[in-house]
Short mmCIF file of C-alpha atoms and ligand atoms in Angstrom, two decimals:
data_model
loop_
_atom_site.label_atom_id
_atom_site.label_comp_id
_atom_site.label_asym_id
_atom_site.label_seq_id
_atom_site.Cartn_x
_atom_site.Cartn_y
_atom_site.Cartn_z
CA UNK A 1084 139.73 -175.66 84.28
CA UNK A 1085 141.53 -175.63 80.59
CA UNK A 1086 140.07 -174.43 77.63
CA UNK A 1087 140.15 -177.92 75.53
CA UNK A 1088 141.50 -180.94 75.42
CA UNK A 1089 144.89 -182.93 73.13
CA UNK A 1090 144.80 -186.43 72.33
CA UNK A 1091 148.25 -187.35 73.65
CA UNK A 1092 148.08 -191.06 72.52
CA UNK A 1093 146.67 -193.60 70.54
CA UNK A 1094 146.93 -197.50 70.49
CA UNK A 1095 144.55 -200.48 68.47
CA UNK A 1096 144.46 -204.32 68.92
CA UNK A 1097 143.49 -206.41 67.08
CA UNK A 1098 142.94 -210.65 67.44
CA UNK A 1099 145.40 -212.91 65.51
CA UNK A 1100 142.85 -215.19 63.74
CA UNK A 1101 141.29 -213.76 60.74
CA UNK A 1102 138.12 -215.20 59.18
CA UNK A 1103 137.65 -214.67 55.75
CA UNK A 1104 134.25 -214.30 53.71
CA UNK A 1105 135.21 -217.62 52.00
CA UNK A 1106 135.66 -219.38 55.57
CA UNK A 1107 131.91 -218.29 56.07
CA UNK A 1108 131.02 -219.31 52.96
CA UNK A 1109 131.28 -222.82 54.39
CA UNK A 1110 129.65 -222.68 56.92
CA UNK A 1111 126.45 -220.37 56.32
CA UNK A 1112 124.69 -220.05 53.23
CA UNK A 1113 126.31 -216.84 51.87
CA UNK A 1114 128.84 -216.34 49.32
CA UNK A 1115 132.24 -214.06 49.30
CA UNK A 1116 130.31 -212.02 46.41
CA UNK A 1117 127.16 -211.36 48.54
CA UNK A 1118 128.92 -210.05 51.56
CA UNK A 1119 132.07 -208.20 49.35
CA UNK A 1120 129.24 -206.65 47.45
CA UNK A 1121 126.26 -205.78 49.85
CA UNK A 1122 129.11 -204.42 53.10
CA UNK A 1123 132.32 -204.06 51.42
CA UNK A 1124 133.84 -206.97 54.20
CA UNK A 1125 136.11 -209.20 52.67
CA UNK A 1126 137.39 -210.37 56.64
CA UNK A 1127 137.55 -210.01 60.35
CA UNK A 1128 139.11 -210.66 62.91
CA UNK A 1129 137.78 -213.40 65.92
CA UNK A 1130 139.09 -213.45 69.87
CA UNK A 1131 140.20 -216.57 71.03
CA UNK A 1132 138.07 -218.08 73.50
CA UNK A 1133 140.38 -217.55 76.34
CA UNK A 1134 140.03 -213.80 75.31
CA UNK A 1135 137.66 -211.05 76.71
CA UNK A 1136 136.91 -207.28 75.92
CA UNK A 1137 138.81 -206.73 79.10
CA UNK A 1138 142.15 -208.64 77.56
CA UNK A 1139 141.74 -206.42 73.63
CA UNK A 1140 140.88 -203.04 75.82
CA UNK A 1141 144.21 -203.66 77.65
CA UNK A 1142 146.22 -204.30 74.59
CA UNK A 1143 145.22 -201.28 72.95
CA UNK A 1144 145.41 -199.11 76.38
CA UNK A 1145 149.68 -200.79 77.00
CA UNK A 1146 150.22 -198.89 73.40
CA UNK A 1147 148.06 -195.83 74.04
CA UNK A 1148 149.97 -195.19 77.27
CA UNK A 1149 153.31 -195.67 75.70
CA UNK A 1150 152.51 -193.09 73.10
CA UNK A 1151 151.90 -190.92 75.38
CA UNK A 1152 154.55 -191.74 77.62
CA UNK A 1153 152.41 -191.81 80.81
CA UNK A 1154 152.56 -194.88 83.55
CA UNK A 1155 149.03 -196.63 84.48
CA UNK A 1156 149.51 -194.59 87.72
CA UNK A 1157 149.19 -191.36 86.41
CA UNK A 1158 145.54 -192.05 84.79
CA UNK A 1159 143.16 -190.32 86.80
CA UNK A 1160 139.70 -191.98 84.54
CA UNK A 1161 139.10 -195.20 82.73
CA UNK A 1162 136.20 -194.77 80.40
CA UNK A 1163 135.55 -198.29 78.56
CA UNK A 1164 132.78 -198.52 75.84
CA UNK A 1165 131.64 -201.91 75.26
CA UNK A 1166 128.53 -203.58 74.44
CA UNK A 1167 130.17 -206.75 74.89
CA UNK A 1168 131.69 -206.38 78.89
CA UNK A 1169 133.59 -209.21 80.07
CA UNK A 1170 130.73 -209.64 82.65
CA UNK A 1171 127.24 -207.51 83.99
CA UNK A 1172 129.82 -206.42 87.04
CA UNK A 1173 132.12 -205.48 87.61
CA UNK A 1174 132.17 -202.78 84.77
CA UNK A 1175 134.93 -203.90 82.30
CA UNK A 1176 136.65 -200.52 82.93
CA UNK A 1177 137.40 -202.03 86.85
CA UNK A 1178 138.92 -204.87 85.27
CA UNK A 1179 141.08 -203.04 83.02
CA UNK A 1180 142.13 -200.88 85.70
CA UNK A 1181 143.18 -203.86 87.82
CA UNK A 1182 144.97 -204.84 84.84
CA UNK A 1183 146.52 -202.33 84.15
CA UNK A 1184 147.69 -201.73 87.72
CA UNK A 1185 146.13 -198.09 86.69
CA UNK A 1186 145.09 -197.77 90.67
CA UNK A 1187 145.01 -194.17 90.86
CA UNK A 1188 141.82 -193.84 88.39
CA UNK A 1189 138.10 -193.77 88.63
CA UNK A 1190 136.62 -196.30 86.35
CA UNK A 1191 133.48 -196.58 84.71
CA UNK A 1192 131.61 -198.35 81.48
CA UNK A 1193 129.79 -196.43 78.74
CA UNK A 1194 127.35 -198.46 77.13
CA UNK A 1195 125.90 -196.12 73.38
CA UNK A 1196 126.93 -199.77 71.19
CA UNK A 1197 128.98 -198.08 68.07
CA UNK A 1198 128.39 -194.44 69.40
CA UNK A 1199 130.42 -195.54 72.14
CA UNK A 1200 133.73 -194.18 71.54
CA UNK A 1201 132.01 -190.77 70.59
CA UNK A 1202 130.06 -190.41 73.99
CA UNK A 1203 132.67 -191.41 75.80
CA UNK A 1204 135.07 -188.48 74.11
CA UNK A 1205 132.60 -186.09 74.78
CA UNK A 1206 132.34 -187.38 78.15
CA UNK A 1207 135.71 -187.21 78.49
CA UNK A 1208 135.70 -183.34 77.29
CA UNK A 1209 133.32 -182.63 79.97
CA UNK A 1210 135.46 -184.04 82.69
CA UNK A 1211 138.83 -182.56 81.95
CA UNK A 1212 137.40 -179.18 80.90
CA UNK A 1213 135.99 -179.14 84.31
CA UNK A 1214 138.77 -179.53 85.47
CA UNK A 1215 137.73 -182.73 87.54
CA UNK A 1216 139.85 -185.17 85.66
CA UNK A 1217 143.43 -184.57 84.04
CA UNK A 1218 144.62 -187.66 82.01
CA UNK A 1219 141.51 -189.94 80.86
CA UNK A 1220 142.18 -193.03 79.02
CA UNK A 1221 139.37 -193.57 77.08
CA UNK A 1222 139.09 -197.30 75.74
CA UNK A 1223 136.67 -199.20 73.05
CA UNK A 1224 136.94 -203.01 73.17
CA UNK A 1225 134.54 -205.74 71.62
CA UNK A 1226 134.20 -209.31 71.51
CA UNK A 1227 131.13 -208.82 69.06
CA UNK A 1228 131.98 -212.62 68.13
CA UNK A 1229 130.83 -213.91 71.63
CA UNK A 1230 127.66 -212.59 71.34
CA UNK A 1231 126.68 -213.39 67.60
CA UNK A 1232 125.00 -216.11 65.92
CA UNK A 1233 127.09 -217.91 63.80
CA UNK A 1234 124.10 -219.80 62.34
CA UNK A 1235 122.62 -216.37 61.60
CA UNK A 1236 123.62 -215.00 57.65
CA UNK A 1237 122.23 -211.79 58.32
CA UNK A 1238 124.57 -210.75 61.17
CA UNK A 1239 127.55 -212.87 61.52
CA UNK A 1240 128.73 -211.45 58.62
CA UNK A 1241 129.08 -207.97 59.65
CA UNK A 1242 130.98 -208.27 63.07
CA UNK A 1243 134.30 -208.77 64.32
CA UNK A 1244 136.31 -208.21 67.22
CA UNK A 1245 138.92 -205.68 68.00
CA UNK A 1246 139.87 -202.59 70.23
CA UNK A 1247 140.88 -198.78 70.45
CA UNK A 1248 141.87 -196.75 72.94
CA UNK A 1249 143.22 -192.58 73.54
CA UNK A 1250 144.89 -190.80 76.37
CA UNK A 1251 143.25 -187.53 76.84
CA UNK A 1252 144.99 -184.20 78.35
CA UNK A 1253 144.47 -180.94 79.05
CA UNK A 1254 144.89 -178.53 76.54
CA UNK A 1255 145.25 -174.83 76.56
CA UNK A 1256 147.21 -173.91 73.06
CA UNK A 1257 143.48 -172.98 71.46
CA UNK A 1258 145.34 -174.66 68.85
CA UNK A 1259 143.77 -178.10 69.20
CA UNK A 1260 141.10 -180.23 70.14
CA UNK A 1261 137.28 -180.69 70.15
CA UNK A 1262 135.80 -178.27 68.00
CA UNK A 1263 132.02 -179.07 67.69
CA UNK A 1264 130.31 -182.18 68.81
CA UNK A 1265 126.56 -183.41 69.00
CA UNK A 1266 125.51 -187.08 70.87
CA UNK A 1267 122.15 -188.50 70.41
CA UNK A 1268 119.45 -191.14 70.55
CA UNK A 1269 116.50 -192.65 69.16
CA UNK A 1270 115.01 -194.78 71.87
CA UNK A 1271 112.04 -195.97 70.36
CA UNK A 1272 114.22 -197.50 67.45
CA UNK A 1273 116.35 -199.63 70.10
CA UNK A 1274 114.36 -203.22 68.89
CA UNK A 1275 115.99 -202.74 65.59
CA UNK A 1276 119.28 -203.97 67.37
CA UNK A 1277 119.62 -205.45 70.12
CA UNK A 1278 120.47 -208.52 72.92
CA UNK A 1279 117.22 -209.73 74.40
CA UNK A 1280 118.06 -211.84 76.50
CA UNK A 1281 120.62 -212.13 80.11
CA UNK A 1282 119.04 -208.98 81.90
CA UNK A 1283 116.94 -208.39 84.09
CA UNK A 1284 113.93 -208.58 81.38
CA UNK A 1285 114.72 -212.17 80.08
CA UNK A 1286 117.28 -213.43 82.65
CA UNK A 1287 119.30 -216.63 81.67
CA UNK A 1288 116.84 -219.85 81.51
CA UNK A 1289 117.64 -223.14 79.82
CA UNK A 1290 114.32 -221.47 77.53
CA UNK A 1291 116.01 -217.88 76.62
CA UNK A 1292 119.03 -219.96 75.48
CA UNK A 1293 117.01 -222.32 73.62
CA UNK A 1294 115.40 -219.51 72.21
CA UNK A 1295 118.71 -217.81 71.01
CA UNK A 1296 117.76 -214.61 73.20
CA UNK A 1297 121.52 -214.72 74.46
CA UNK A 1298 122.63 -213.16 70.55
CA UNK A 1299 122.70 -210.10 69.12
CA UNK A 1300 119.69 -209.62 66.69
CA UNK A 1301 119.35 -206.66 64.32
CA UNK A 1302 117.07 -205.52 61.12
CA UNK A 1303 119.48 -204.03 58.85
CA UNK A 1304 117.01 -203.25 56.43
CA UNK A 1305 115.33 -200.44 58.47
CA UNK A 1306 118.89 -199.71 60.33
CA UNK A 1307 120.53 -199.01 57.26
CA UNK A 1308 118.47 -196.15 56.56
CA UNK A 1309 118.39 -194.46 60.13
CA UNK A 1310 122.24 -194.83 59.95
CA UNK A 1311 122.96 -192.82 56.66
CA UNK A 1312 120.21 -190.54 58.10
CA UNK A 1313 121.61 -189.92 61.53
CA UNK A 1314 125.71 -189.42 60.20
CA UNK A 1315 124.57 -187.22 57.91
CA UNK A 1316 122.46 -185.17 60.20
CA UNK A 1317 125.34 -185.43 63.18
CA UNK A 1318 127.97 -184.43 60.41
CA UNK A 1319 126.08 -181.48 59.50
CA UNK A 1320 125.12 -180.50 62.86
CA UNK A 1321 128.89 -180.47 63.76
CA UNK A 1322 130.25 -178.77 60.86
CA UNK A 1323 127.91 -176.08 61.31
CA UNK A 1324 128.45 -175.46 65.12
CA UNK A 1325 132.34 -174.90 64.25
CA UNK A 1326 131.30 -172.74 61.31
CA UNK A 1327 133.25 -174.74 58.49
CA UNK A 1328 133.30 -176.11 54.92
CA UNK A 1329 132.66 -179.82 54.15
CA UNK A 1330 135.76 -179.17 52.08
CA UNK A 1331 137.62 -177.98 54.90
CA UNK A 1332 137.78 -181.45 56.58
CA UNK A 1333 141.04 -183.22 56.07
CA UNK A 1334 140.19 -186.98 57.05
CA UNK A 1335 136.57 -187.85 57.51
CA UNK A 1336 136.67 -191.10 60.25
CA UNK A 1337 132.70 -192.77 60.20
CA UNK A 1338 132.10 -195.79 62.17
CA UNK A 1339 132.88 -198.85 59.89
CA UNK A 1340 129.72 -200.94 59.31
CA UNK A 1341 129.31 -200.74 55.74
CA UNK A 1342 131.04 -199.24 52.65
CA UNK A 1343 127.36 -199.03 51.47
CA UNK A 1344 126.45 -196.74 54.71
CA UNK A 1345 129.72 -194.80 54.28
CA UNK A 1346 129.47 -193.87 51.03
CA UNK A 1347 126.24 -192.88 50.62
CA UNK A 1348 126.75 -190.45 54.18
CA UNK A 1349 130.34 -189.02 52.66
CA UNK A 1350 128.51 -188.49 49.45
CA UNK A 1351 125.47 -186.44 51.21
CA UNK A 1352 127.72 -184.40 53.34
CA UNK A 1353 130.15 -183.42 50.52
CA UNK A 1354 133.32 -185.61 51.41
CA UNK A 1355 135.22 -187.31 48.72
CA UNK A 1356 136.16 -189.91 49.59
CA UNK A 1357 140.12 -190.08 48.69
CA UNK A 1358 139.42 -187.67 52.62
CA UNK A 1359 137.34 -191.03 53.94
CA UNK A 1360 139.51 -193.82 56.35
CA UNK A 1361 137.91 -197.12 55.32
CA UNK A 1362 139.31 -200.81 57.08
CA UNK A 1363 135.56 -201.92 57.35
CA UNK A 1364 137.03 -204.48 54.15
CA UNK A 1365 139.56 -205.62 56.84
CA UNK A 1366 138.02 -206.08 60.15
CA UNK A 1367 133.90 -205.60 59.40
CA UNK A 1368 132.05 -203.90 62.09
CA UNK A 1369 133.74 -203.90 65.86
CA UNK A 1370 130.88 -201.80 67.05
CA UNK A 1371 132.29 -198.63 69.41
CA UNK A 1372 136.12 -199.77 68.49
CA UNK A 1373 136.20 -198.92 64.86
CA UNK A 1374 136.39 -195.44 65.09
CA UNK A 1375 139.75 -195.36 67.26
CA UNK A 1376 141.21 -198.44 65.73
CA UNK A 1377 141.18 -196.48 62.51
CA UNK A 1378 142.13 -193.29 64.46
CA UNK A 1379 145.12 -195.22 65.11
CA UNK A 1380 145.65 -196.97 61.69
CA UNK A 1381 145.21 -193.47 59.87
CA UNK A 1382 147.98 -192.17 62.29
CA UNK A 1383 150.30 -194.40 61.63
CA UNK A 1384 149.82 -194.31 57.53
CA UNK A 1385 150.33 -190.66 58.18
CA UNK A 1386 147.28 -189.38 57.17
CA UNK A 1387 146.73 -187.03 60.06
CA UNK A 1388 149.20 -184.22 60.29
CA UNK A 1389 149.24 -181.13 63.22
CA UNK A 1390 146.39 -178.85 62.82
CA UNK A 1391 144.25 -181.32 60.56
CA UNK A 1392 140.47 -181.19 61.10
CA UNK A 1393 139.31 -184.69 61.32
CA UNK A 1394 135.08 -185.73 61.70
CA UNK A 1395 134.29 -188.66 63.56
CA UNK A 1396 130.94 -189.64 63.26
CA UNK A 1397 129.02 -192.76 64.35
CA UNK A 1398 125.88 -194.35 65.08
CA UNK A 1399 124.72 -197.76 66.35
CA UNK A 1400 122.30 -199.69 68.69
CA UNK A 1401 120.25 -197.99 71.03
CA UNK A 1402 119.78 -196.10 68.57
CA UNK A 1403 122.61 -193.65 69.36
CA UNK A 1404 124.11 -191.68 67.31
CA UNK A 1405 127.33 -188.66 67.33
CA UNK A 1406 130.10 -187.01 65.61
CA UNK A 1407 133.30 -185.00 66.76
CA UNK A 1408 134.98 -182.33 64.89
CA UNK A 1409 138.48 -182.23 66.01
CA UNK A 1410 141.63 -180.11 65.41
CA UNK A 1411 144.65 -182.52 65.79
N1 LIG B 1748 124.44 -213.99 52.41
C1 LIG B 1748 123.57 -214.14 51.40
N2 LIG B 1748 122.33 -213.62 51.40
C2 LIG B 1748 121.97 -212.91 52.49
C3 LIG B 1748 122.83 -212.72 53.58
C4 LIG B 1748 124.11 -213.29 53.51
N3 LIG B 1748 125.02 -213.15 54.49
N4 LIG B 1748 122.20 -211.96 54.50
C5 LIG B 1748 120.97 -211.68 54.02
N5 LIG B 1748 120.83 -212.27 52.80
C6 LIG B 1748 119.68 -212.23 51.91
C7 LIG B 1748 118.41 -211.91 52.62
O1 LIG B 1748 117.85 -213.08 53.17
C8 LIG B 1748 117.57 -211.33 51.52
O2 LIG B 1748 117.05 -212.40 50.75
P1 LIG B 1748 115.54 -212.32 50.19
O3 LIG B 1748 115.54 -211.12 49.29
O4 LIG B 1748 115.40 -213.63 49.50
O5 LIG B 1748 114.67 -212.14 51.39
C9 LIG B 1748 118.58 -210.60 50.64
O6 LIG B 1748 119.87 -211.14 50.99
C10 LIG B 1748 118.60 -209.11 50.83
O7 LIG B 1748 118.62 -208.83 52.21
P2 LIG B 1748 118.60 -207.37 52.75
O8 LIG B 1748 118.60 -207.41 54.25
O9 LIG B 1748 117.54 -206.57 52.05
O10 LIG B 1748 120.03 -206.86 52.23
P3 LIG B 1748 120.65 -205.44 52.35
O11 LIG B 1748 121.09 -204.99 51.02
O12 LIG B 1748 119.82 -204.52 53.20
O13 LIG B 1748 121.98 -205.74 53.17
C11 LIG B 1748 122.83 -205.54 55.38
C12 LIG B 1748 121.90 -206.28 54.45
C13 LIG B 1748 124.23 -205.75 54.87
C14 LIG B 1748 122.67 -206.13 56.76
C15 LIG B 1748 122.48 -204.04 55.36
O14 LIG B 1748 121.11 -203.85 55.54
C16 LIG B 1748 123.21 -203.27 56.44
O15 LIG B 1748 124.43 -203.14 56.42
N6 LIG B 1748 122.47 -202.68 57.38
C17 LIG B 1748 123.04 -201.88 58.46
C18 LIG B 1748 123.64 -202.81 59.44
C19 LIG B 1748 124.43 -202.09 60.46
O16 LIG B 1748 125.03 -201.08 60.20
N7 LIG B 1748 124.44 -202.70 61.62
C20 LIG B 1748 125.28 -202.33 62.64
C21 LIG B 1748 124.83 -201.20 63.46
S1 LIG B 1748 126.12 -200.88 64.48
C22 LIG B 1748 126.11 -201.67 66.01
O17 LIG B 1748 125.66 -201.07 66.95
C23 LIG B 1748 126.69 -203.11 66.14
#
C-alpha cells in the first residue's frame, strides 16, 4: 500500500506531416479565418497511413520510460486510452506491450474518448495505492484522422493525431501527487458524438460504409455547451475536495478542443489565463492525448516546477467528463 502516487516520467509524439487551415481551405469549403476564429486551430498534425495508435502510443511510451529511467520489463500495467485502437482486439495496450517488449505487464484499453487520459490516471491511482500495481505506464494515442470525414467541414477541422504517455510510481513523501479528483458521465448525451457504425450495432456492410457510419459524427453546437459546463463543474468539484484557491493553481492543463471552450471554463473557474497551457492552435483536438502531450510540452518549457499544483480537466464523447488536482 503507499499513500500516493509521483509521476516519474513523461514523453509526447507527435506525426511529421502538418496540415494547415489553408491546406483545408482547399479542399472543404472553410476558410483559415473561420476555423482560426471559431477553435483557435491554425494546424494539426496527420499519421501516415502506414501509422497506427499502437505505433504514436509507443513513441511517446520509448521517451516516457527513458525519463524515468525504467526498462519495458519493469512495467507492471499498460493502460492505453484510445478511441481510435489499432483494431476491436486485441486491445491496443497488448500491442504496445508486444512492442515494447514490456512482457512483465498487464495490459488493458480505457475507452472515456478525451476523458481518457483522466480515467485512466485515476485508474492508475487506484491500482498502485492498492498496492496491486507498482510502475503503470499510462499511455494516450489517437489516429483521430483515420476515423474522420474529410468531406465533413464541421469536424475535420477540429482533429488531429498525436500521443502522450506517464510512468506512474509509488509515492510516500505526502509531498506529491493526486490531490483531489472527480470522473464522470452523461450517458444519455453519448449521440452528440459518436462512431455509429463497425460494432456490433451497425457491423461493417458495403451499406454502413456507403452511409458514412464508419466516421466520427458530432453536434458541436449542443457539445460546446455541456463541455464548458462539465470542466467547470469537475474543476470546482476538485478544487473544493483539496480545500484550495482557484488562485492557488500554478498551471491549469484543460483538454485542447477549443480556445473558445477553454476560455470561457478558465474564465468561470477564476484562472487567468497567463496559468492556462494552450497548443490546441498547434495540433487541434487529439481527443484523450492532449492533456499529456501538453503535460509534456509544459515540462519541457519549464512551466512546472517541484511542488506546483497543476488541474487537469477534460471532457469528451460518451459524454465523460474529469479533472485531477495534482502536486508535482
Ligand atoms: N468552415 C466554415 N463554416 C463552417 C465550418 C467550417 N469548417 N463548420 C461549420 N460551419 C458553418 C456552419 O455550417 C454554420 O453555418 P450556418 O449558420 O449557415 O448553418 C456556421 O458555420 C456556424 O456553425 P456552428 O456549429 O453554430 O458554429 P460554432 O460557433 O458552434 O462552432 C464548433 C462550431 C467549432 C464545432 C464548436 O461548436 C465546437 O467547438 N464545439 C465543441 C466541439 C468539441 O469540443 N468536440 C470535441 C469533443 S472531444 C472528443 O471526444 C473528440
Amino acid at each position: 500500500m503507499s499513500k500516493n502516487i509521483k509521476i516519474v516520467g513523461v514523453g509526447s509524439y507527435l506525426p511529421e506531416k502538418i496540415l494547415t487551415n489553408l491546406d483545408l481551405q482547399k479542399t472543404v469549403d472553410t476558410s483559415d479565418e473561420w476555423i482560426r476564429t471559431r477553435t483557435g486551430i491554425r494546424e494539426r498534425r496527420i499519421a501516415r497511413e502506414d501509422q497506427a495508435s499502437s505505433d504514436l502510443a509507443v513513441e511517446a511510451a520509448k521517451i516516457a520510460l527513458q525519463k524515468a529511467s525504467l526498462k519495458p520489463e519493469e512495467i507492471d500495467l499498460i493502460l492505453v486510452a484510445t478511441i481510435t485502437p489499432d483494431m476491436f482486439f486485441p486491445s491496443t495496450a497488448c500491442i504496445v506491450q508486444d512492442k515494447l517488449g514490456a512482457k512483465n505487464a498487464a495490459a488493458l484499453d480505457i475507452s472515456a474518448a478525451c476523458s481518457g487520459f483522466i480515467y485512466g490516471l485515476v485508474v492508475s491511482h487506484s491500482l498502485i495505492c492498492q498496492g496491486q500495481y507498482k510502475k503503470v505506464l499510462l499511455i494516450a494515442a489517437e489516429t483521430l484522422s483515420k476515423i474522420t470525414d474529410w468531406e465533413d467541414r464541421s469536424t475535420c477541422v477540429l482533429l488531429g493525431d498525436g500521443a502522450g504517455a506517464v510512468v506512474l510510481a509509488p509515492s510516500d513523501s505526502g509531498k506529491e501527487g493526486l490531490l483531489a479528483s472527480t470522473l464522470g458521465a452523461i450517458g444519455s448525451a453519448g449521440n452528440l458524438l459518436y462512431l455509429p457504425g463497425g460494432g456490433s450495432r451497425n457491423p461493417t456492410t458495403h451499406q454502413t460504409v456507403d452511409k458514412k457510419l464508419h466516421y466520427l459524427k458530432m453536434q458541436g453546437n449542443d457539445l460546446f455547451k455541456l463541455a464548458v459546463k462539465s470542466l467547470v463543474e469537475a474543476a470546482e468539484n476538485v478544487i473544493q475536495k483539496a480545500k484550495i484557491k482557484p488562485q492557488d493553481i500554478d498551471l491549469f492543463i484543460p483538454h485542447q478542443a477549443n480556445i473558445r471552450i477553454i476560455n470561457a471554463s478558465a474564465k468561470r473557474i477564476g484562472i487567468p489565463m497567463d496559468r492556462v497551457y494552450i497548443n490546441v492552435d498547434r495540433y487541434g483536438n487529439t481527443s484523450a492525448a492532449s492533456i499529456p502531450i501538453a503535460l509534456d510540452e509544459a515540462l519541457r518549457e519549464g512551466k512546472i516546477k517541484k511542488g506546483d499544483l497543476i488541474l487537469l480537466d477534460a471532457f469528451g464523447g460518451g459524454l465523460t467528463w474529469g479533472a485531477c488536482l495534482l502536486r508535482w
